[in-house]
Amino acid sequence: MNEFTSRIPDASVRRLSLYLRFLEDFERSGVTSVASVALAERGGTTAAQVRKDLSHLGSYGKRGLGYSVAELTGVLRTVLGLDSTWRVALLGAGRIGTALFEYEPFRRRGFHITTVVDNDPCKVGTRLGSIRIRDQRELEDALCEDRIDLVIVAVPAPVAQGLVDRVVAVGIKAVLNYAPVQLRLPADVALRNVSMLVELESLSYDLARHRP
Amino acid sequence: MNEFTSRIPDASVRRLSLYLRFLEDFERSGVTSVASVALAERGGTTAAQVRKDLSHLGSYGKRGLGYSVAELTGVLRTVLGLDSTWRVALLGAGRIGTALFEYEPFRRRGFHITTVVDNDPCKVGTRLGSIRIRDQRELEDALCEDRIDLVIVAVPAPVAQGLVDRVVAVGIKAVLNYAPVQLRLPADVALRNVSMLVELESLSYDLARHRP
């Protein structure tokens, strides 16, 4: 356990991740201190919410003086685990998997995709960037040999649970799921689901509300 | 305005979207009524939360009898605007844009990508599926001719705001943003941001908390 032992609520963690992005922008523009209201404006939230989110980190910032951009950036990087490099395995080298593989900000943030597996014999043995795609049957070996911390699931829904069971069996504790299925995992494995549909449907909700 | 005029909170709308997915699974398996606890279990939430979310829809379900799967599915489809077809324009035919274009569930849900624009002369005029990629310079014409309801932004961050300003100027009211940048939009335009990093960082937060 690191020093931040009491769990920060999910919604706050997500906002902290956004604030970090804004702070890095501020840092690049030469801004050295920033008020909660500035972070709130960029994040589409309130200054009170920003202060509450940041209060989870301990006491940074002083009323009236704002937050030190450099200090807060450092604290957020540590809390979010971004001062480490994480070794990531990508399950599935289809369209979504490939797009994720080539998404440059992952690497910049310390998420290194070192391992790619697929079950398509035409793909196995070919390369994605510098990584040789391995056979899904070698999944356990691949995860262990490459000392994987985190797995991204980008396979079709029907095969996702079976693969993830094998991932969990070798002791992986973090899964990012792009497959459109609710995975069942032991309580000590962190899971985040990315649904391509949820955001779109929340937009159509808004459109439907305002339709004539 | 339709009959559901008071705005349902964002977090509830997202969960409603998930419940709909679960209900459709139940329907396919021949289940005709379902208790809030069953939806809660699949969605990783509590029965009380499910009842609260569903209470935004009016009074469906009866204590002890559960919800009618068919009825609730229908109500959710209406509320989420999924009883309509929405015409979608994709801005950017790069890796992410292409993956989104080929994501079959979008179409099944009534989101039809009818228009694709890009600024790459090598791409303009070629086809993505059956759609001819149009020049970004013709953006306004494309949006109007194709009677677009909703725009998906999958262009690099530096050009996103400029494009979206043009989208808003022709009266589009819904934007799904995949560009890693906070867009500024008028208050009457619905915006959802999909960050490929936020979920990953919330996983590394969990990993970092438990590291030795």
Short mmCIF file of C-alpha atoms in Angstrom, two decimals:
data_model
loop_
_atom_site.label_atom_id
_atom_site.label_comp_id
_atom_site.label_asym_id
_atom_site.label_seq_id
_atom_site.Cartn_x
_atom_site.Cartn_y
_atom_site.Cartn_z
CA MET A 1 0.00 0.00 0.00
CA ASN A 2 1.27 3.48 -0.67
CA GLU A 3 0.57 6.44 1.57
CA PHE A 4 -2.89 7.13 0.09
CA THR A 5 -4.60 4.16 1.59
CA SER A 6 -8.25 5.17 1.87
CA ARG A 7 -9.82 4.58 -1.49
CA ILE A 8 -10.81 7.70 -3.45
CA PRO A 9 -14.26 7.36 -5.06
CA ASP A 10 -14.21 6.35 -8.74
CA ALA A 11 -15.82 9.55 -9.97
CA SER A 12 -13.19 11.61 -8.18
CA VAL A 13 -10.37 9.49 -9.58
CA ARG A 14 -11.67 10.16 -13.08
CA ARG A 15 -11.80 13.87 -12.45
CA LEU A 16 -8.30 13.83 -10.94
CA SER A 17 -7.15 12.24 -14.18
CA LEU A 18 -8.73 15.13 -16.10
CA TYR A 19 -7.29 17.78 -13.77
CA LEU A 20 -3.85 16.29 -14.34
CA ARG A 21 -4.31 16.79 -18.07
CA PHE A 22 -5.33 20.43 -17.54
CA LEU A 23 -2.45 21.04 -15.13
CA GLU A 24 0.01 19.70 -17.69
CA ASP A 25 -1.45 22.13 -20.23
CA PHE A 26 -1.10 24.96 -17.72
CA GLU A 27 2.50 23.90 -17.02
CA ARG A 28 3.32 23.97 -20.73
CA SER A 29 1.85 27.48 -20.98
CA GLY A 30 4.12 28.63 -18.13
CA VAL A 31 1.32 28.99 -15.55
CA THR A 32 2.76 28.29 -12.08
CA SER A 33 -0.28 28.47 -9.83
CA VAL A 34 -3.93 27.89 -10.53
CA ALA A 35 -7.24 28.45 -8.70
CA SER A 36 -9.79 25.68 -8.29
CA VAL A 37 -12.18 27.71 -10.45
CA ALA A 38 -9.79 27.47 -13.42
CA LEU A 39 -9.71 23.68 -13.18
CA ALA A 40 -13.49 23.65 -12.70
CA GLU A 41 -14.06 25.71 -15.85
CA ARG A 42 -11.94 23.44 -18.01
CA GLY A 43 -13.48 20.32 -16.50
CA GLY A 44 -17.07 21.48 -16.72
CA THR A 45 -17.57 21.22 -12.96
CA THR A 46 -17.68 23.55 -9.94
CA ALA A 47 -14.83 24.96 -7.87
CA ALA A 48 -16.36 23.30 -4.80
CA GLN A 49 -16.19 19.92 -6.56
CA VAL A 50 -12.56 20.50 -7.54
CA ARG A 51 -11.64 21.37 -3.94
CA LYS A 52 -13.48 18.31 -2.68
CA ASP A 53 -11.73 16.05 -5.22
CA LEU A 54 -8.32 17.48 -4.36
CA SER A 55 -9.01 17.19 -0.62
CA HIS A 56 -8.62 13.42 -1.07
CA LEU A 57 -4.93 14.07 -1.72
CA GLY A 58 -4.29 15.83 1.59
CA SER A 59 -3.95 19.56 2.05
CA TYR A 60 -2.57 21.13 -1.10
CA GLY A 61 -3.26 24.69 -2.07
CA LYS A 62 -4.15 27.64 0.10
CA ARG A 63 -7.36 29.63 -0.02
CA GLY A 64 -6.74 32.72 -2.13
CA LEU A 65 -3.35 31.54 -3.37
CA GLY A 66 -4.45 28.62 -5.50
CA TYR A 67 -2.55 25.45 -6.16
CA SER A 68 1.07 25.18 -7.22
CA VAL A 69 0.86 23.66 -10.70
CA ALA A 70 4.17 21.80 -10.35
CA GLU A 71 3.41 20.43 -6.91
CA LEU A 72 -0.13 19.33 -7.71
CA THR A 73 1.00 17.76 -11.00
CA GLY A 74 3.57 15.70 -9.09
CA VAL A 75 1.10 14.61 -6.43
CA LEU A 76 -1.50 13.61 -9.03
CA ARG A 77 1.05 11.61 -11.03
CA THR A 78 2.02 9.70 -7.89
CA VAL A 79 -1.54 9.09 -6.72
CA LEU A 80 -2.66 7.93 -10.17
CA GLY A 81 0.31 5.58 -10.38
CA LEU A 82 1.80 7.45 -13.33
CA ASP A 83 5.27 7.70 -11.83
CA SER A 84 5.66 4.01 -12.70
CA THR A 85 5.79 2.18 -15.99
CA TRP A 86 3.04 -0.41 -16.37
CA ARG A 87 3.44 -3.40 -18.62
CA VAL A 88 0.30 -3.96 -20.63
CA ALA A 89 -0.91 -6.95 -22.65
CA LEU A 90 -3.40 -6.39 -25.44
CA LEU A 91 -5.81 -9.27 -26.02
CA GLY A 92 -7.12 -8.98 -29.56
CA ALA A 93 -5.41 -7.35 -32.53
CA GLY A 94 -8.59 -6.40 -34.38
CA ARG A 95 -9.68 -2.86 -35.28
CA ILE A 96 -10.13 -1.64 -31.73
CA GLY A 97 -7.04 -3.41 -30.46
CA THR A 98 -4.93 -1.95 -33.24
CA ALA A 99 -6.30 1.55 -32.66
CA LEU A 100 -5.47 1.24 -28.96
CA PHE A 101 -2.01 -0.09 -29.74
CA GLU A 102 -1.28 2.93 -31.88
CA TYR A 103 -2.74 5.42 -29.44
CA GLU A 104 0.42 7.33 -28.62
CA PRO A 105 -0.68 8.94 -25.30
CA PHE A 106 -0.80 5.52 -23.59
CA ARG A 107 2.96 5.16 -23.90
CA ARG A 108 3.59 8.75 -22.92
CA ARG A 109 1.70 8.06 -19.68
CA GLY A 110 3.78 5.02 -18.89
CA PHE A 111 1.48 2.30 -20.23
CA HIS A 112 3.70 0.12 -22.39
CA ILE A 113 1.97 -2.48 -24.52
CA THR A 114 4.64 -5.18 -24.56
CA THR A 115 2.46 -8.14 -25.46
CA VAL A 116 -0.24 -8.74 -28.06
CA VAL A 117 -2.17 -11.98 -28.43
CA ASP A 118 -4.79 -13.03 -30.96
CA ASN A 119 -6.42 -16.29 -32.04
CA ASP A 120 -6.35 -15.58 -35.77
CA PRO A 121 -3.69 -17.81 -37.40
CA CYS A 122 -3.22 -15.16 -40.09
CA LYS A 123 -2.26 -12.61 -37.45
CA VAL A 124 -0.22 -14.78 -35.10
CA GLY A 125 3.49 -14.34 -35.85
CA THR A 126 3.01 -11.05 -37.73
CA ARG A 127 3.99 -7.77 -36.11
CA LEU A 128 2.06 -4.89 -34.65
CA GLY A 129 4.68 -2.15 -34.51
CA SER A 130 7.70 -3.93 -33.06
CA ILE A 131 5.62 -6.52 -31.19
CA ARG A 132 5.20 -10.02 -32.54
CA ILE A 133 1.59 -11.14 -32.14
CA ARG A 134 1.46 -14.32 -30.07
CA ASP A 135 -1.02 -17.16 -30.19
CA GLN A 136 -3.87 -16.86 -27.73
CA ARG A 137 -3.13 -20.41 -26.63
CA GLU A 138 0.17 -19.14 -25.19
CA LEU A 139 -1.63 -16.48 -23.15
CA GLU A 140 -0.44 -17.62 -19.71
CA ASP A 141 3.17 -17.94 -20.86
CA ALA A 142 3.06 -14.54 -22.50
CA LEU A 143 1.62 -12.81 -19.42
CA CYS A 144 4.18 -14.38 -17.09
CA GLU A 145 7.26 -14.03 -19.32
CA ASP A 146 6.48 -10.40 -20.05
CA ARG A 147 5.66 -9.61 -16.38
CA ILE A 148 2.34 -8.02 -17.33
CA ASP A 149 0.62 -5.67 -14.86
CA LEU A 150 -2.53 -4.85 -16.76
CA VAL A 151 -4.56 -6.41 -19.54
CA ILE A 152 -6.66 -4.67 -22.21
CA VAL A 153 -9.47 -6.86 -23.53
CA ALA A 154 -10.34 -6.09 -27.15
CA VAL A 155 -11.78 -9.43 -28.28
CA PRO A 156 -15.37 -10.25 -29.33
CA ALA A 157 -17.86 -10.46 -26.45
CA PRO A 158 -18.45 -14.25 -26.56
CA VAL A 159 -14.81 -15.13 -25.91
CA ALA A 160 -13.97 -12.36 -23.41
CA GLN A 161 -14.96 -14.10 -20.16
CA GLY A 162 -13.03 -17.26 -20.96
CA LEU A 163 -9.87 -15.30 -21.72
CA VAL A 164 -10.20 -13.12 -18.65
CA ASP A 165 -10.59 -16.19 -16.43
CA ARG A 166 -7.19 -17.31 -17.68
CA VAL A 167 -5.75 -13.81 -17.10
CA VAL A 168 -7.01 -13.78 -13.53
CA ALA A 169 -5.68 -17.29 -12.89
CA VAL A 170 -2.10 -16.11 -13.45
CA GLY A 171 -2.54 -13.30 -10.93
CA ILE A 172 -3.23 -10.20 -13.05
CA LYS A 173 -4.98 -7.56 -10.93
CA ALA A 174 -6.18 -4.98 -13.47
CA VAL A 175 -8.39 -5.35 -16.56
CA LEU A 176 -9.54 -2.71 -19.02
CA ASN A 177 -12.46 -4.17 -20.93
CA TYR A 178 -13.53 -2.96 -24.39
CA ALA A 179 -15.65 -6.05 -25.10
CA PRO A 180 -19.39 -5.28 -24.93
CA VAL A 181 -20.02 -7.72 -22.08
CA GLN A 182 -20.12 -7.52 -18.31
CA LEU A 183 -17.15 -9.55 -17.03
CA ARG A 184 -17.22 -11.45 -13.73
CA LEU A 185 -13.97 -11.03 -11.83
CA PRO A 186 -12.80 -11.73 -8.29
CA ALA A 187 -13.22 -8.74 -5.96
CA ASP A 188 -9.47 -8.11 -5.76
CA VAL A 189 -9.14 -7.53 -9.52
CA ALA A 190 -9.72 -3.97 -10.67
CA LEU A 191 -11.99 -3.74 -13.71
CA ARG A 192 -12.93 -0.79 -15.88
CA ASN A 193 -15.35 -1.13 -18.76
CA VAL A 194 -15.20 1.13 -21.76
CA SER A 195 -18.45 1.06 -23.61
CA MET A 196 -18.48 2.61 -27.03
CA LEU A 197 -22.27 2.79 -26.77
CA VAL A 198 -22.88 4.36 -23.36
CA GLU A 199 -21.64 7.81 -24.34
CA LEU A 200 -23.44 7.73 -27.65
CA GLU A 201 -26.68 6.74 -25.94
CA SER A 202 -26.36 9.48 -23.41
CA LEU A 203 -26.14 11.90 -26.37
CA SER A 204 -29.20 10.43 -28.02
CA TYR A 205 -30.97 10.83 -24.69
CA ASP A 206 -30.28 14.55 -24.92
CA LEU A 207 -31.29 14.71 -28.58
CA ALA A 208 -34.52 12.83 -27.85
CA ARG A 209 -35.38 15.17 -24.99
CA HIS A 210 -35.25 18.15 -27.31
CA ARG A 211 -36.87 16.68 -30.35
CA PRO A 212 -39.96 18.47 -31.56
CA MET B 1 -39.64 18.02 -25.77
CA ASN B 2 -40.90 14.56 -25.16
CA GLU B 3 -42.77 13.48 -22.05
CA PHE B 4 -39.63 12.99 -19.97
CA THR B 5 -38.80 16.62 -19.55
CA SER B 6 -36.92 16.85 -16.27
CA ARG B 7 -33.34 15.97 -16.99
CA ILE B 8 -32.10 12.64 -15.64
CA PRO B 9 -28.63 12.94 -14.07
CA ASP B 10 -25.76 11.85 -16.36
CA ALA B 11 -24.64 8.99 -14.13
CA SER B 12 -28.17 7.57 -14.14
CA VAL B 13 -28.45 7.88 -17.92
CA ARG B 14 -25.25 5.86 -18.27
CA ARG B 15 -26.58 3.18 -15.97
CA LEU B 16 -29.92 3.12 -17.80
CA SER B 17 -27.95 2.46 -20.96
CA LEU B 18 -26.27 -0.51 -19.24
CA TYR B 19 -29.56 -1.81 -17.83
CA LEU B 20 -30.99 -1.77 -21.34
CA ARG B 21 -28.14 -3.99 -22.49
CA PHE B 22 -28.79 -6.43 -19.64
CA LEU B 23 -32.55 -6.41 -20.27
CA GLU B 24 -31.96 -7.24 -23.93
CA ASP B 25 -29.81 -10.19 -22.82
CA PHE B 26 -32.58 -11.30 -20.44
CA GLU B 27 -35.12 -10.94 -23.25
CA ARG B 28 -33.01 -13.12 -25.56
CA SER B 29 -32.80 -15.76 -22.81
CA GLY B 30 -36.58 -15.77 -22.49
CA VAL B 31 -36.71 -14.06 -19.09
CA THR B 32 -39.96 -12.06 -18.84
CA SER B 33 -39.64 -10.29 -15.51
CA VAL B 34 -36.63 -9.28 -13.54
CA ALA B 35 -35.94 -7.97 -10.01
CA SER B 36 -33.87 -4.85 -9.39
CA VAL B 37 -31.29 -7.03 -7.66
CA ALA B 38 -30.65 -8.97 -10.88
CA LEU B 39 -29.91 -5.74 -12.77
CA ALA B 40 -27.81 -4.55 -9.85
CA GLU B 41 -25.68 -7.70 -9.84
CA ARG B 42 -24.91 -7.49 -13.54
CA GLY B 43 -24.20 -3.77 -13.35
CA GLY B 44 -22.03 -3.95 -10.25
CA THR B 45 -24.34 -1.66 -8.30
CA THR B 46 -27.04 -1.98 -5.61
CA ALA B 47 -30.73 -2.80 -5.96
CA ALA B 48 -31.51 0.55 -4.29
CA GLN B 49 -29.49 2.35 -6.97
CA VAL B 50 -31.30 0.46 -9.73
CA ARG B 51 -34.70 1.40 -8.26
CA LYS B 52 -33.60 5.01 -7.93
CA ASP B 53 -32.35 5.11 -11.53
CA LEU B 54 -35.55 3.53 -12.83
CA SER B 55 -37.71 5.87 -10.74
CA HIS B 56 -36.67 8.64 -13.17
CA LEU B 57 -38.78 6.86 -15.79
CA GLY B 58 -42.00 6.98 -13.80
CA SER B 59 -43.51 4.08 -11.91
CA TYR B 60 -42.56 0.82 -13.56
CA GLY B 61 -42.33 -2.42 -11.67
CA LYS B 62 -44.06 -3.48 -8.52
CA ARG B 63 -42.40 -4.37 -5.24
CA GLY B 64 -42.08 -8.17 -5.07
CA LEU B 65 -43.08 -8.70 -8.70
CA GLY B 66 -40.10 -7.14 -10.39
CA TYR B 67 -40.05 -5.35 -13.73
CA SER B 68 -41.56 -6.58 -16.96
CA VAL B 69 -38.54 -7.09 -19.23
CA ALA B 70 -40.48 -6.21 -22.39
CA GLU B 71 -42.09 -3.11 -20.94
CA LEU B 72 -38.92 -1.76 -19.34
CA THR B 73 -36.91 -2.45 -22.50
CA GLY B 74 -39.41 -0.42 -24.50
CA VAL B 75 -39.44 2.47 -22.05
CA LEU B 76 -35.64 2.60 -21.91
CA ARG B 77 -35.36 2.57 -25.70
CA THR B 78 -37.75 5.52 -25.90
CA VAL B 79 -36.13 7.50 -23.12
CA LEU B 80 -32.62 6.95 -24.52
CA GLY B 81 -33.77 8.03 -27.96
CA LEU B 82 -33.13 4.62 -29.46
CA ASP B 83 -36.53 4.32 -31.12
CA SER B 84 -35.23 6.79 -33.71
CA THR B 85 -32.49 6.57 -36.29
CA TRP B 86 -29.79 9.17 -35.83
CA ARG B 87 -27.68 10.38 -38.70
CA VAL B 88 -24.05 10.58 -37.67
CA ALA B 89 -21.05 12.26 -39.29
CA LEU B 90 -17.57 11.00 -38.51
CA LEU B 91 -14.86 13.65 -38.56
CA GLY B 92 -11.54 11.94 -39.13
CA ALA B 93 -10.93 8.63 -40.89
CA GLY B 94 -7.77 7.68 -38.98
CA ARG B 95 -7.32 4.61 -36.79
CA ILE B 96 -9.89 5.57 -34.17
CA GLY B 97 -12.36 6.89 -36.73
CA THR B 98 -12.11 3.71 -38.78
CA ALA B 99 -12.53 1.49 -35.71
CA LEU B 100 -15.64 3.46 -34.75
CA PHE B 101 -16.99 3.27 -38.29
CA GLU B 102 -16.70 -0.49 -38.26
CA TYR B 103 -18.14 -0.90 -34.77
CA GLU B 104 -21.25 -2.81 -35.68
CA PRO B 105 -23.34 -2.15 -32.51
CA PHE B 106 -23.60 1.55 -33.40
CA ARG B 107 -25.72 0.76 -36.43
CA ARG B 108 -27.76 -1.86 -34.55
CA ARG B 109 -28.65 0.86 -32.04
CA GLY B 110 -29.82 3.24 -34.74
CA PHE B 111 -26.68 5.36 -35.11
CA HIS B 112 -26.02 5.48 -38.85
CA ILE B 113 -22.72 6.94 -39.94
CA THR B 114 -23.73 8.45 -43.26
CA THR B 115 -20.91 10.94 -43.64
CA VAL B 116 -17.15 10.79 -43.22
CA VAL B 117 -14.81 13.73 -43.70
CA ASP B 118 -11.01 13.94 -43.53
CA ASN B 119 -8.36 16.45 -44.54
CA ASP B 120 -5.89 13.94 -45.97
CA PRO B 121 -5.87 14.26 -49.79
CA CYS B 122 -4.93 10.56 -50.01
CA LYS B 123 -8.10 9.61 -48.17
CA VAL B 124 -10.56 12.09 -49.68
CA GLY B 125 -12.52 10.41 -52.47
CA THR B 126 -11.71 6.88 -51.29
CA ARG B 127 -14.35 4.79 -49.54
CA LEU B 128 -14.88 3.66 -45.97
CA GLY B 129 -17.37 0.81 -46.37
CA SER B 130 -19.90 2.27 -48.78
CA ILE B 131 -19.26 5.89 -47.76
CA ARG B 132 -17.12 8.18 -49.91
CA ILE B 133 -14.78 10.20 -47.67
CA ARG B 134 -15.36 13.88 -48.27
CA ASP B 135 -12.95 16.77 -48.02
CA GLN B 136 -12.96 18.50 -44.65
CA ARG B 137 -13.31 21.78 -46.51
CA GLU B 138 -16.81 20.68 -47.57
CA LEU B 139 -17.77 19.99 -43.94
CA GLU B 140 -20.71 22.40 -43.77
CA ASP B 141 -22.16 21.19 -47.08
CA ALA B 142 -21.79 17.56 -46.00
CA LEU B 143 -23.51 18.11 -42.65
CA CYS B 144 -26.43 19.95 -44.19
CA GLU B 145 -26.91 17.75 -47.29
CA ASP B 146 -26.83 14.60 -45.16
CA ARG B 147 -29.12 16.09 -42.46
CA ILE B 148 -26.70 15.09 -39.70
CA ASP B 149 -27.95 14.88 -36.09
CA LEU B 150 -24.76 14.01 -34.28
CA VAL B 151 -21.05 14.37 -34.94
CA ILE B 152 -18.22 12.09 -33.78
CA VAL B 153 -14.89 13.90 -33.51
CA ALA B 154 -11.92 11.62 -34.19
CA VAL B 155 -9.34 14.11 -35.41
CA PRO B 156 -6.04 15.14 -33.75
CA ALA B 157 -6.43 17.41 -30.71
CA PRO B 158 -5.00 20.60 -32.28
CA VAL B 159 -7.62 20.75 -35.05
CA ALA B 160 -10.64 19.56 -33.07
CA GLN B 161 -11.89 22.91 -31.72
CA GLY B 162 -11.75 24.60 -35.12
CA LEU B 163 -13.76 21.82 -36.74
CA VAL B 164 -16.30 21.71 -33.93
CA ASP B 165 -16.85 25.47 -34.19
CA ARG B 166 -17.89 24.88 -37.80
CA VAL B 167 -20.12 21.97 -36.76
CA VAL B 168 -21.89 24.10 -34.17
CA ALA B 169 -22.30 26.96 -36.63
CA VAL B 170 -24.53 24.82 -38.87
CA GLY B 171 -26.76 23.93 -35.92
CA ILE B 172 -25.60 20.45 -34.81
CA LYS B 173 -26.64 19.85 -31.19
CA ALA B 174 -24.72 16.71 -30.19
CA VAL B 175 -20.98 15.99 -30.26
CA LEU B 176 -19.14 12.84 -29.20
CA ASN B 177 -15.51 13.77 -28.74
CA TYR B 178 -12.64 11.28 -28.98
CA ALA B 179 -9.96 13.96 -29.40
CA PRO B 180 -7.86 14.33 -26.24
CA VAL B 181 -8.85 17.96 -25.71
CA GLN B 182 -11.54 19.80 -23.76
CA LEU B 183 -13.86 21.36 -26.36
CA ARG B 184 -15.69 24.63 -25.74
CA LEU B 185 -19.27 24.47 -26.96
CA PRO B 186 -22.41 26.57 -26.50
CA ALA B 187 -24.56 25.42 -23.56
CA ASP B 188 -27.29 24.08 -25.85
CA VAL B 189 -24.98 21.60 -27.55
CA ALA B 190 -24.68 18.21 -25.82
CA LEU B 191 -21.09 17.03 -25.50
CA ARG B 192 -19.66 13.73 -24.29
CA ASN B 193 -15.95 13.14 -24.08
CA VAL B 194 -14.47 9.71 -24.44
CA SER B 195 -11.02 9.64 -22.98
CA MET B 196 -8.94 6.62 -23.76
CA LEU B 197 -6.72 7.57 -20.81
CA VAL B 198 -9.17 8.19 -17.96
CA GLU B 199 -10.12 4.54 -17.53
CA LEU B 200 -6.57 3.36 -17.83
CA GLU B 201 -5.43 5.87 -15.22
CA SER B 202 -8.13 4.84 -12.84
CA LEU B 203 -6.78 1.29 -13.12
CA SER B 204 -3.22 2.42 -12.47
CA TYR B 205 -4.57 4.27 -9.44
CA ASP B 206 -5.78 0.92 -8.11
CA LEU B 207 -2.54 -0.84 -9.02
CA ALA B 208 -0.49 1.89 -7.35
CA ARG B 209 -2.55 1.69 -4.16
CA HIS B 210 -1.72 -1.96 -3.80
CA ARG B 211 1.88 -1.96 -4.85
CA PRO B 212 4.32 -3.24 -2.25
#
